[in-house]
Amino acid sequence: MTQNPPFAALLVLSASAFVAGTTLLAKMLGTDVLGPALHPLQISQGRFVFALSSFALAALVLRPSFTRPAWAVHTGRVVLGWGGISFLFAAAAFIPLADATAISFLNPVVGMLLAIPFLGEKVGPWRIAAALIAVTGAMILLRPTPEAFQPAALLAVGAALCLGCELVVIKRLTGREGAFQILLVNNLIGTGIASVAALAVWQMPTPGQWAALAGIGVLMASAQTCFVQALRRADASFVSPFWYATLIFAALYDAALFGVVPDRVSLFGGAVIVAGAGLLAWREARRKPAPTLAGVTPSAAIPSGSAPMPPAAPPPSRPRR
């Protein structure tokens, strides 16, 4: 497919808006906005059930071809993704959306660090610099002081660790299966795991809660679709930093519905994150567009929760940046 970085950036920004919408709905479900609060495990189940329904309907229409899935790899990936998204939904009920999202977005750093010993990857200086700038912005949003610390923030840390480990497992799927198949199998296994986990805490949702659960699934399916389409049009190293716009969308949603207005620190942190994405976009724009993705295929880069792929290492035939 022809490379189109501007359109790829727009797709990732759309995906980030959708993902921020899922955390907003999860916060509404985890509080008493739409009725008696639902348990995070039930919210996670709803995310998988309705996302699976979306992809199953698409499969009936598109009739894609399938190969034999790597069930063990898929299962390991889904367990980590399910754990990560469940932790994130739990954190969203107790702390501001921007804070919960910011902490969970440390997962690309976790994935990058784990990829060095487990996958033998090397990461160039430009990608490291862009990631560090973005993470710095996330830390500014966190306000990591003893006075501002909340125990619920540890739930978001758990999300970051799970989703970071998931990124390493995702790499095992590189080149093995088609993108649509990975999405369908991911949500199929995730629905089974999440449904079993939610049995002990499941309660009948209100009509508004049913709508919100369906919204989470559809928004997540839309985000995954936008993300993989973006990866078909630009390097993963180019599109990944734009995913941090989720923090900005989360802050805007929180302000609109819960009255949590971002202060100067939040605005500065968001600006730093955008600067990190802008640095990489400028650097990549000075290079000749690559015919393929840098070190990762679209089918390998689809997050099962809300995690983006970390900036990928360039292939050996290309110079390190």
Coordinates of C-alpha atoms in Angstrom, one line a residue:
M1 CA 0.0 0.0 0.0
T2 CA 1.2 3.5 -0.8
Q3 CA 2.8 5.3 2.1
N4 CA 0.7 8.3 3.4
P5 CA 2.1 9.6 6.7
P6 CA -0.4 12.5 7.1
F7 CA -3.4 10.2 6.7
A8 CA -1.8 7.7 9.0
A9 CA -1.4 10.3 11.7
L10 CA -5.0 11.3 11.3
L11 CA -6.0 7.6 11.7
V12 CA -4.0 7.3 14.9
L13 CA -5.5 10.5 16.3
S14 CA -8.9 9.1 15.6
A15 CA -8.0 5.8 17.3
S16 CA -6.7 7.7 20.3
A17 CA -10.0 9.6 20.5
F18 CA -11.9 6.3 20.4
V19 CA -9.6 4.7 23.1
A20 CA -10.0 7.7 25.4
G21 CA -13.8 7.3 24.9
T22 CA -13.6 3.8 26.2
T23 CA -11.9 5.0 29.4
L24 CA -14.6 7.7 29.8
L25 CA -17.4 5.1 29.5
A26 CA -15.5 2.8 31.8
K27 CA -15.3 5.6 34.4
M28 CA -19.1 6.2 34.0
L29 CA -19.7 2.4 34.5
G30 CA -17.4 2.2 37.5
T31 CA -19.1 5.0 39.3
D32 CA -22.8 5.6 39.9
V33 CA -23.4 7.8 36.8
L34 CA -25.5 5.3 34.9
G35 CA -26.6 3.1 37.8
P36 CA -25.0 0.9 40.5
A37 CA -21.3 0.7 39.8
L38 CA -20.2 -2.3 37.7
H39 CA -17.0 -4.3 38.6
P40 CA -14.0 -3.6 36.4
L41 CA -14.0 -7.3 35.4
Q42 CA -17.6 -7.0 34.1
I43 CA -16.7 -3.8 32.2
S44 CA -13.7 -5.6 30.6
Q45 CA -16.0 -8.5 29.6
G46 CA -18.4 -6.1 27.9
R47 CA -15.4 -4.6 26.0
F48 CA -14.5 -8.0 24.5
V49 CA -18.1 -9.2 23.9
F50 CA -19.2 -6.2 21.9
A51 CA -15.9 -5.9 20.1
L52 CA -16.1 -9.6 19.1
S53 CA -19.7 -8.9 17.9
S54 CA -18.4 -6.1 15.7
F55 CA -15.6 -8.1 14.1
A56 CA -17.8 -11.2 13.7
L57 CA -20.4 -9.1 11.8
A58 CA -17.5 -7.7 9.6
A59 CA -16.3 -11.2 8.9
L60 CA -19.8 -12.2 7.6
V61 CA -19.7 -9.2 5.3
L62 CA -16.1 -9.3 4.2
R63 CA -15.6 -13.1 4.2
P64 CA -11.8 -12.9 4.7
S65 CA -9.5 -16.0 4.4
F66 CA -8.1 -17.5 7.5
T67 CA -5.1 -19.7 8.4
R68 CA -4.4 -21.9 11.4
P69 CA -4.0 -19.6 14.4
A70 CA -1.1 -19.8 16.9
W71 CA -3.4 -20.5 19.8
A72 CA -0.8 -20.6 22.5
V73 CA 0.7 -17.2 21.5
H74 CA -2.7 -15.7 21.1
T75 CA -3.8 -16.9 24.5
G76 CA -0.7 -15.5 26.2
R77 CA -1.1 -12.2 24.5
V78 CA -4.8 -12.0 25.4
V79 CA -4.3 -12.8 29.1
L80 CA -1.8 -9.9 29.3
G81 CA -4.1 -7.6 27.3
W82 CA -7.1 -8.5 29.3
G83 CA -5.3 -7.9 32.6
G84 CA -4.0 -4.6 31.4
I85 CA -7.3 -3.2 30.2
S86 CA -9.0 -4.5 33.4
F87 CA -6.4 -2.6 35.6
L88 CA -6.9 0.5 33.4
F89 CA -10.7 0.4 33.8
A90 CA -10.4 0.0 37.5
A91 CA -8.0 2.9 37.8
A92 CA -10.2 5.1 35.7
A93 CA -13.0 4.8 38.4
F94 CA -10.8 6.3 41.1
I95 CA -8.3 8.8 39.6
P96 CA -8.6 11.4 36.7
L97 CA -8.7 9.8 33.2
A98 CA -5.6 11.7 32.1
D99 CA -3.6 10.4 35.1
A100 CA -4.8 6.8 34.6
T101 CA -4.1 6.9 30.9
A102 CA -0.7 8.5 31.4
I103 CA 0.5 5.9 33.8
S104 CA -0.7 3.0 31.6
F105 CA 1.1 4.6 28.7
L106 CA 4.4 3.8 30.2
N107 CA 3.9 0.4 28.6
P108 CA 5.9 1.3 25.4
V109 CA 8.9 1.8 27.6
V110 CA 8.3 -1.5 29.4
G111 CA 7.9 -3.2 26.0
M112 CA 11.0 -1.5 24.6
L113 CA 13.1 -2.6 27.6
L114 CA 11.8 -6.2 27.5
A115 CA 12.4 -6.4 23.7
I116 CA 16.1 -5.9 24.2
P117 CA 16.8 -9.1 26.2
F118 CA 13.9 -11.2 24.9
L119 CA 13.8 -10.3 21.2
G120 CA 17.4 -9.0 20.7
E121 CA 16.2 -5.7 19.4
K122 CA 18.2 -2.5 19.2
V123 CA 16.6 0.9 19.3
G124 CA 18.0 3.9 17.5
P125 CA 18.6 7.3 19.3
W126 CA 15.9 9.2 17.6
R127 CA 13.2 6.8 18.6
I128 CA 14.5 6.6 22.1
A129 CA 14.6 10.4 22.3
A130 CA 11.0 10.7 21.1
A131 CA 9.8 8.1 23.5
L132 CA 11.6 9.7 26.4
I133 CA 10.1 13.1 25.6
A134 CA 6.6 11.6 25.5
V135 CA 7.1 9.7 28.8
T136 CA 8.4 12.9 30.4
G137 CA 5.2 14.6 29.4
A138 CA 3.3 11.7 31.0
M139 CA 5.3 12.0 34.2
I140 CA 4.5 15.7 34.4
L141 CA 0.8 14.9 34.2
L142 CA 1.2 12.4 37.0
R143 CA 2.6 14.9 39.5
P144 CA 4.7 12.2 41.2
T145 CA 4.9 13.8 44.7
P146 CA 4.0 12.1 48.0
E147 CA 1.1 14.6 48.5
A148 CA -0.4 13.8 45.1
F149 CA 0.1 10.0 45.1
Q150 CA -3.0 7.9 45.2
P151 CA -2.9 4.1 45.9
A152 CA -5.3 3.6 42.9
A153 CA -2.5 4.8 40.7
L154 CA -0.9 1.4 41.3
L155 CA -3.7 -0.1 39.3
A156 CA -2.6 1.9 36.3
V157 CA 1.0 0.8 36.9
G158 CA -0.3 -2.8 36.7
A159 CA -1.9 -1.9 33.4
A160 CA 1.4 -0.6 32.1
L161 CA 3.3 -3.7 33.1
C162 CA 0.7 -6.1 31.6
L163 CA 0.4 -4.1 28.4
G164 CA 4.2 -3.7 28.1
C165 CA 4.7 -7.5 28.4
E166 CA 1.9 -7.9 25.8
L167 CA 3.9 -5.9 23.3
V168 CA 6.7 -8.5 23.4
V169 CA 4.3 -11.4 22.9
I170 CA 2.7 -9.5 20.0
K171 CA 6.0 -9.6 18.2
R172 CA 5.7 -13.5 18.1
L173 CA 2.8 -13.1 15.8
T174 CA 4.8 -11.1 13.2
G175 CA 4.2 -12.4 9.7
R176 CA 2.2 -15.5 10.8
E177 CA -1.4 -14.3 10.4
G178 CA -3.5 -11.7 8.7
A179 CA -4.5 -8.5 10.6
F180 CA -8.2 -9.3 10.6
Q181 CA -7.7 -12.8 11.8
I182 CA -5.6 -11.6 14.7
L183 CA -8.3 -9.1 15.7
L184 CA -11.0 -11.8 15.5
V185 CA -9.1 -14.4 17.4
N186 CA -7.9 -11.9 20.0
N187 CA -11.5 -10.9 20.8
L188 CA -12.7 -14.5 20.7
I189 CA -10.2 -15.7 23.3
G190 CA -10.6 -12.5 25.3
T191 CA -14.4 -12.9 25.5
G192 CA -14.0 -16.4 26.9
I193 CA -11.4 -15.4 29.5
A194 CA -13.2 -12.2 30.5
S195 CA -16.6 -14.0 30.8
V196 CA -15.2 -16.6 33.2
A197 CA -13.5 -14.0 35.3
A198 CA -16.6 -11.8 35.5
L199 CA -19.0 -14.7 36.6
A200 CA -18.5 -14.0 40.4
V201 CA -19.1 -10.2 40.1
W202 CA -21.6 -10.0 37.2
Q203 CA -24.8 -8.0 37.8
M204 CA -27.6 -7.0 35.5
P205 CA -26.7 -3.7 33.9
T206 CA -29.2 -0.9 33.5
P207 CA -30.2 0.1 29.9
G208 CA -27.8 3.0 30.0
Q209 CA -25.0 0.6 31.2
W210 CA -25.8 -1.8 28.4
A211 CA -25.4 1.1 25.9
A212 CA -22.1 2.1 27.5
L213 CA -20.7 -1.5 27.4
A214 CA -21.7 -1.7 23.7
G215 CA -20.0 1.7 23.2
I216 CA -16.8 0.5 24.7
G217 CA -16.7 -2.6 22.5
V218 CA -17.5 -0.7 19.3
L219 CA -15.1 2.1 20.1
M220 CA -12.2 -0.3 20.8
A221 CA -12.9 -2.2 17.6
S222 CA -12.9 1.1 15.7
A223 CA -9.6 2.1 17.4
Q224 CA -7.9 -1.2 16.5
T225 CA -9.1 -0.9 12.9
C226 CA -7.8 2.7 12.6
F227 CA -4.5 1.7 14.2
V228 CA -3.8 -1.2 11.8
Q229 CA -4.8 0.9 8.8
A230 CA -2.4 3.6 10.0
L231 CA 0.4 1.0 10.2
R232 CA -0.3 0.1 6.5
R233 CA 0.4 3.7 5.5
A234 CA 3.5 4.7 7.6
D235 CA 6.2 3.3 9.8
A236 CA 5.3 2.1 13.3
S237 CA 8.0 4.5 14.6
F238 CA 6.2 7.4 12.9
V239 CA 2.6 6.6 14.0
S240 CA 3.2 5.3 17.5
P241 CA 4.0 8.7 19.2
F242 CA 0.7 10.1 18.0
W243 CA -1.1 7.6 20.2
Y244 CA -0.1 9.7 23.2
A245 CA -2.9 12.2 22.0
T246 CA -5.1 9.8 24.0
L247 CA -4.0 11.7 27.1
I248 CA -5.3 14.9 25.7
F249 CA -8.6 13.4 24.6
A250 CA -9.0 11.8 28.1
A251 CA -8.5 15.2 29.8
L252 CA -11.0 16.9 27.5
Y253 CA -13.6 14.2 28.1
D254 CA -13.0 14.3 31.9
A255 CA -13.5 18.1 31.8
A256 CA -16.7 17.9 29.7
L257 CA -18.5 15.2 31.7
F258 CA -17.0 15.2 35.2
G259 CA -15.9 18.9 35.5
V260 CA -12.2 17.9 36.0
V261 CA -10.6 21.0 34.3
P262 CA -6.9 20.6 33.3
D263 CA -4.6 23.0 35.1
R264 CA -1.4 24.5 33.8
V265 CA 0.6 21.4 34.7
S266 CA -1.7 19.2 32.7
L267 CA -1.6 21.5 29.7
F268 CA 2.2 21.6 29.9
G269 CA 2.4 17.8 30.1
G270 CA 0.2 17.5 27.1
A271 CA 2.3 19.9 25.2
V272 CA 5.5 17.9 26.0
I273 CA 3.8 14.8 24.7
V274 CA 2.8 16.5 21.5
A275 CA 6.4 17.8 21.1
G276 CA 7.7 14.2 21.3
A277 CA 5.4 13.1 18.5
G278 CA 6.3 16.2 16.5
L279 CA 10.0 15.5 16.8
L280 CA 9.7 12.1 15.3
A281 CA 7.3 13.3 12.7
W282 CA 9.8 15.9 11.6
R283 CA 12.7 13.4 11.6
E284 CA 10.7 10.8 9.6
A285 CA 9.5 13.5 7.1
R286 CA 13.2 14.2 6.2
R287 CA 13.7 10.6 5.2
K288 CA 12.5 8.8 2.0
P289 CA 9.3 6.9 2.8
A290 CA 10.0 3.2 3.4
P291 CA 8.1 0.6 1.4
T292 CA 7.5 -1.6 4.5
L293 CA 7.0 -1.1 8.2
A294 CA 10.1 -0.8 10.3
G295 CA 10.6 -4.1 11.9
V296 CA 7.0 -5.0 12.4
T297 CA 4.1 -6.0 10.2
P298 CA 0.6 -4.6 10.6
S299 CA -0.7 -7.9 11.9
A300 CA 1.8 -7.8 14.8
A301 CA 1.0 -4.4 16.0
I302 CA -2.6 -4.5 17.0
P303 CA -3.2 -3.8 20.6
S304 CA -5.7 -6.0 22.4
G305 CA -6.2 -3.4 25.1
S306 CA -5.3 0.2 24.5
A307 CA -1.6 -0.1 24.1
P308 CA 0.3 1.1 21.1
M309 CA 3.4 -0.6 19.8
P310 CA 6.6 1.0 21.0
P311 CA 8.8 2.6 18.3
A312 CA 10.2 -0.4 16.5
A313 CA 13.9 -1.0 15.8
P314 CA 14.9 -0.5 12.2
P315 CA 15.7 -3.7 10.2
P316 CA 19.4 -4.6 9.9
S317 CA 19.6 -3.5 6.3
R318 CA 18.8 0.1 7.2
P319 CA 21.0 2.4 9.2
R320 CA 20.2 3.0 12.9
R321 CA 18.6 6.4 13.7

